[in-house]
Amino acid sequence: MNWTDERVELLKKLWSEGLSASQIAAELGGVTRNAVIGKVHRLGLSGRAKAMTAAAPRQRKPRPAPASTASARPMVHGNTALATATRVMAEPEPQELPDPVANVIPMAERCTILDLNEFTCRWPVGDPGKEDFFYCGSRTKIGTTYCAFHARIAYQPVQDRNRRRLAR
DNA sequence: CCCTGATTCGC
DNA sequence: GCGAATCAGG
């Protein structure tokens, strides 16, 4: 997957809107959050208004040997839920928020209220008390309540509200 | 354990 | 230029 003008534009847009690198990576598809961050820096648009944490000097450290030839692991670690939740790559309208339920919550993640903990998404699906009710259960939380995927949906109205307030 | 962005450097 | 690996932090 290469950085076409289109993808770069989308990257710029989402980054300026405050989405995290991993969220943008999921939105773009075919790239990791590292790739997104790397691109952001190369484009020179890193500092996003607020200087998150004081940019620590970050000292160098000797790199261990890349473990021979096959060095490019497909990064099995982390974020399977987000990857699964991300639908087909060619999204006709990236602006549209995806369906919060259909085909986006892996069966393996779904859980009851008893399975919820500080790391699980609390996005509810269905009617509480009914047989098929469950929680998203994804462990890709970005806030205190929802996974990265559902947070985008849950907090969208707030973002819009703030944007209008700022524009006023 | 989950996540964040920042940085380095082999490719 | 790209991005995995790593770091430092929340």
Short mmCIF file of C-alpha atoms (C1' of nucleotides) in Angstrom, two decimals:
data_model
loop_
_atom_site.label_atom_id
_atom_site.label_comp_id
_atom_site.label_asym_id
_atom_site.label_seq_id
_atom_site.Cartn_x
_atom_site.Cartn_y
_atom_site.Cartn_z
CA MET A 1 0.00 0.00 0.00
CA ASN A 2 1.57 3.28 -1.06
CA TRP A 3 0.89 6.84 -0.07
CA THR A 4 -1.25 8.17 -2.85
CA ASP A 5 -2.25 11.81 -2.85
CA GLU A 6 -5.70 10.75 -1.83
CA ARG A 7 -4.53 8.77 1.16
CA VAL A 8 -2.20 11.55 2.22
CA GLU A 9 -5.05 14.03 2.09
CA LEU A 10 -7.21 11.77 4.23
CA LEU A 11 -4.33 11.37 6.63
CA LYS A 12 -3.92 15.11 6.94
CA LYS A 13 -7.62 15.59 7.46
CA LEU A 14 -8.05 12.94 10.12
CA TRP A 15 -4.88 13.98 11.89
CA SER A 16 -6.03 17.58 12.04
CA GLU A 17 -9.35 16.40 13.40
CA GLY A 18 -7.56 14.88 16.32
CA LEU A 19 -7.90 11.20 15.57
CA SER A 20 -5.14 9.03 16.93
CA ALA A 21 -2.57 7.43 14.69
CA SER A 22 -4.05 3.97 15.18
CA GLN A 23 -7.52 5.20 14.37
CA ILE A 24 -6.26 6.81 11.20
CA ALA A 25 -4.37 3.65 10.33
CA ALA A 26 -7.57 1.65 10.71
CA GLU A 27 -9.43 4.16 8.60
CA LEU A 28 -6.89 4.08 5.82
CA GLY A 29 -6.36 0.37 5.94
CA GLY A 30 -3.23 -1.43 4.90
CA VAL A 31 -0.98 0.54 7.20
CA THR A 32 0.02 0.38 10.83
CA ARG A 33 -0.11 3.25 13.26
CA ASN A 34 3.67 3.38 13.03
CA ALA A 35 3.38 4.04 9.35
CA VAL A 36 0.91 6.80 10.01
CA ILE A 37 3.11 8.43 12.62
CA GLY A 38 6.12 8.11 10.40
CA LYS A 39 4.27 9.76 7.55
CA VAL A 40 2.97 12.50 9.78
CA HIS A 41 6.50 13.36 10.75
CA ARG A 42 7.80 13.25 7.23
CA LEU A 43 5.02 15.57 6.18
CA GLY A 44 6.10 17.86 8.97
CA LEU A 45 2.69 18.13 10.57
CA SER A 46 3.47 16.54 13.88
CA GLY A 47 2.66 19.08 16.59
CA ARG A 48 -1.11 18.93 16.72
CA ALA A 49 -1.94 22.15 18.58
CA LYS A 50 -1.42 20.73 22.03
CA ALA A 51 2.01 19.38 22.79
CA MET A 52 0.78 16.15 24.35
CA THR A 53 3.63 15.17 26.59
CA ALA A 54 6.82 17.14 26.79
CA ALA A 55 8.85 15.77 23.93
CA ALA A 56 11.43 13.77 25.81
CA PRO A 57 14.87 13.70 24.20
CA ARG A 58 14.59 9.97 23.70
CA GLN A 59 18.06 8.59 23.73
CA ARG A 60 19.44 6.17 21.20
CA LYS A 61 19.99 2.56 21.93
CA PRO A 62 21.87 -0.16 20.09
CA ARG A 63 19.62 -2.13 17.83
CA PRO A 64 19.74 -5.91 18.20
CA ALA A 65 20.29 -7.88 15.02
CA PRO A 66 17.12 -8.01 12.91
CA ALA A 67 16.95 -11.79 13.33
CA SER A 68 18.34 -12.74 9.93
CA THR A 69 16.32 -12.53 6.74
CA ALA A 70 12.60 -12.55 7.43
CA SER A 71 12.59 -9.44 9.57
CA ALA A 72 9.25 -8.06 8.52
CA ARG A 73 6.81 -9.75 10.82
CA PRO A 74 3.15 -9.00 10.09
CA MET A 75 2.79 -7.61 13.61
CA VAL A 76 0.54 -10.19 15.18
CA HIS A 77 0.68 -8.28 18.41
CA GLY A 78 -2.25 -6.13 19.32
CA ASN A 79 -5.30 -4.60 17.80
CA THR A 80 -6.91 -7.60 16.18
CA ALA A 81 -10.29 -6.25 17.13
CA LEU A 82 -9.73 -2.94 15.48
CA ALA A 83 -8.42 -4.59 12.40
CA THR A 84 -11.40 -6.88 12.33
CA ALA A 85 -13.76 -4.05 12.97
CA THR A 86 -12.41 -2.12 10.09
CA ARG A 87 -14.45 -3.00 7.10
CA VAL A 88 -13.49 -3.24 3.49
CA MET A 89 -10.75 -0.80 2.64
CA ALA A 90 -12.33 1.05 -0.26
CA GLU A 91 -14.92 3.01 1.69
CA PRO A 92 -17.12 5.00 -0.68
CA GLU A 93 -17.75 7.70 1.90
CA PRO A 94 -15.16 7.88 4.66
CA GLN A 95 -17.25 10.62 6.25
CA GLU A 96 -20.07 8.22 7.05
CA LEU A 97 -19.73 6.51 10.37
CA PRO A 98 -19.79 2.74 10.10
CA ASP A 99 -22.57 0.59 11.46
CA PRO A 100 -21.79 0.18 15.16
CA VAL A 101 -23.04 -3.39 15.25
CA ALA A 102 -23.19 -5.19 11.95
CA ASN A 103 -20.17 -7.30 11.16
CA VAL A 104 -17.84 -5.26 13.27
CA ILE A 105 -17.80 -7.07 16.58
CA PRO A 106 -15.94 -10.35 16.47
CA MET A 107 -17.78 -13.19 18.16
CA ALA A 108 -14.73 -13.82 20.29
CA GLU A 109 -14.92 -10.34 21.79
CA ARG A 110 -18.60 -10.33 22.65
CA CYS A 111 -19.23 -10.66 26.35
CA THR A 112 -21.76 -10.25 29.13
CA ILE A 113 -21.66 -7.60 31.81
CA LEU A 114 -19.86 -10.11 33.99
CA ASP A 115 -17.00 -10.20 31.51
CA LEU A 116 -16.50 -6.47 31.41
CA ASN A 117 -13.41 -5.05 33.03
CA GLU A 118 -11.35 -1.90 32.76
CA PHE A 119 -9.97 -2.98 29.41
CA THR A 120 -13.16 -4.02 27.65
CA CYS A 121 -15.41 -1.89 25.50
CA ARG A 122 -18.82 -1.31 27.10
CA TRP A 123 -20.73 -0.67 23.92
CA PRO A 124 -24.06 -2.48 24.40
CA VAL A 125 -25.82 -4.34 21.64
CA GLY A 126 -29.48 -5.30 21.77
CA ASP A 127 -31.88 -5.04 24.68
CA PRO A 128 -30.49 -5.66 28.14
CA GLY A 129 -32.07 -8.77 29.60
CA LYS A 130 -32.78 -10.35 26.28
CA GLU A 131 -31.15 -13.53 25.14
CA ASP A 132 -28.96 -12.03 22.45
CA PHE A 133 -27.82 -9.00 24.38
CA PHE A 134 -24.08 -8.56 24.66
CA TYR A 135 -21.34 -6.01 25.04
CA CYS A 136 -18.73 -5.30 22.41
CA GLY A 137 -15.93 -6.44 24.72
CA SER A 138 -13.12 -5.28 22.47
CA ARG A 139 -9.90 -4.60 24.32
CA THR A 140 -8.84 -1.71 22.14
CA LYS A 141 -10.18 0.97 24.43
CA ILE A 142 -9.00 4.48 23.91
CA GLY A 143 -11.06 6.14 26.61
CA THR A 144 -12.67 4.87 29.77
CA THR A 145 -15.72 3.37 28.14
CA TYR A 146 -15.41 2.31 24.56
CA CYS A 147 -13.02 0.67 22.15
CA ALA A 148 -11.39 2.78 19.47
CA PHE A 149 -14.07 1.79 17.03
CA HIS A 150 -17.12 2.61 19.11
CA ALA A 151 -15.58 5.69 20.65
CA ARG A 152 -15.56 7.28 17.24
CA ILE A 153 -19.28 6.71 17.03
CA ALA A 154 -20.09 7.54 20.61
CA TYR A 155 -18.17 10.77 20.73
CA GLN A 156 -18.98 11.99 17.26
CA PRO A 157 -21.87 14.23 18.39
CA VAL A 158 -19.64 15.80 21.01
CA GLN A 159 -16.97 16.48 18.45
CA ASP A 160 -19.51 18.10 16.18
CA ARG A 161 -20.85 20.20 19.02
CA ASN A 162 -17.40 21.42 19.96
CA ARG A 163 -16.56 22.14 16.38
CA ARG A 164 -19.67 24.31 15.98
CA ARG A 165 -18.93 26.07 19.23
CA LEU A 166 -15.42 26.85 18.08
CA ALA A 167 -16.63 28.01 14.70
CA ARG A 168 -19.10 30.40 16.24
"C1'" DC B 1 -3.11 -4.78 29.96
"C1'" DC B 2 -4.67 -1.27 27.10
"C1'" DC B 3 -3.17 2.81 24.74
"C1'" DT B 4 -0.54 7.38 23.01
"C1'" DG B 5 3.05 9.90 19.98
"C1'" DA B 6 8.36 10.16 19.11
"C1'" DT B 7 12.46 8.41 17.42
"C1'" DT B 8 15.95 5.65 15.10
"C1'" DC B 9 17.71 3.38 11.32
"C1'" DG B 10 17.78 -0.86 8.14
"C1'" DC B 11 15.71 -1.34 4.10
"C1'" DG C 1 10.79 7.73 1.76
"C1'" DC C 2 8.99 3.96 4.40
"C1'" DG C 3 7.77 1.76 8.69
"C1'" DA C 4 9.04 -1.96 12.43
"C1'" DA C 5 11.03 -1.80 16.62
"C1'" DT C 6 11.60 0.60 20.35
"C1'" DC C 7 11.15 4.15 23.71
"C1'" DA C 8 8.79 7.01 27.11
"C1'" DG C 9 4.84 8.06 28.92
"C1'" DG C 10 -0.78 7.89 30.24
#
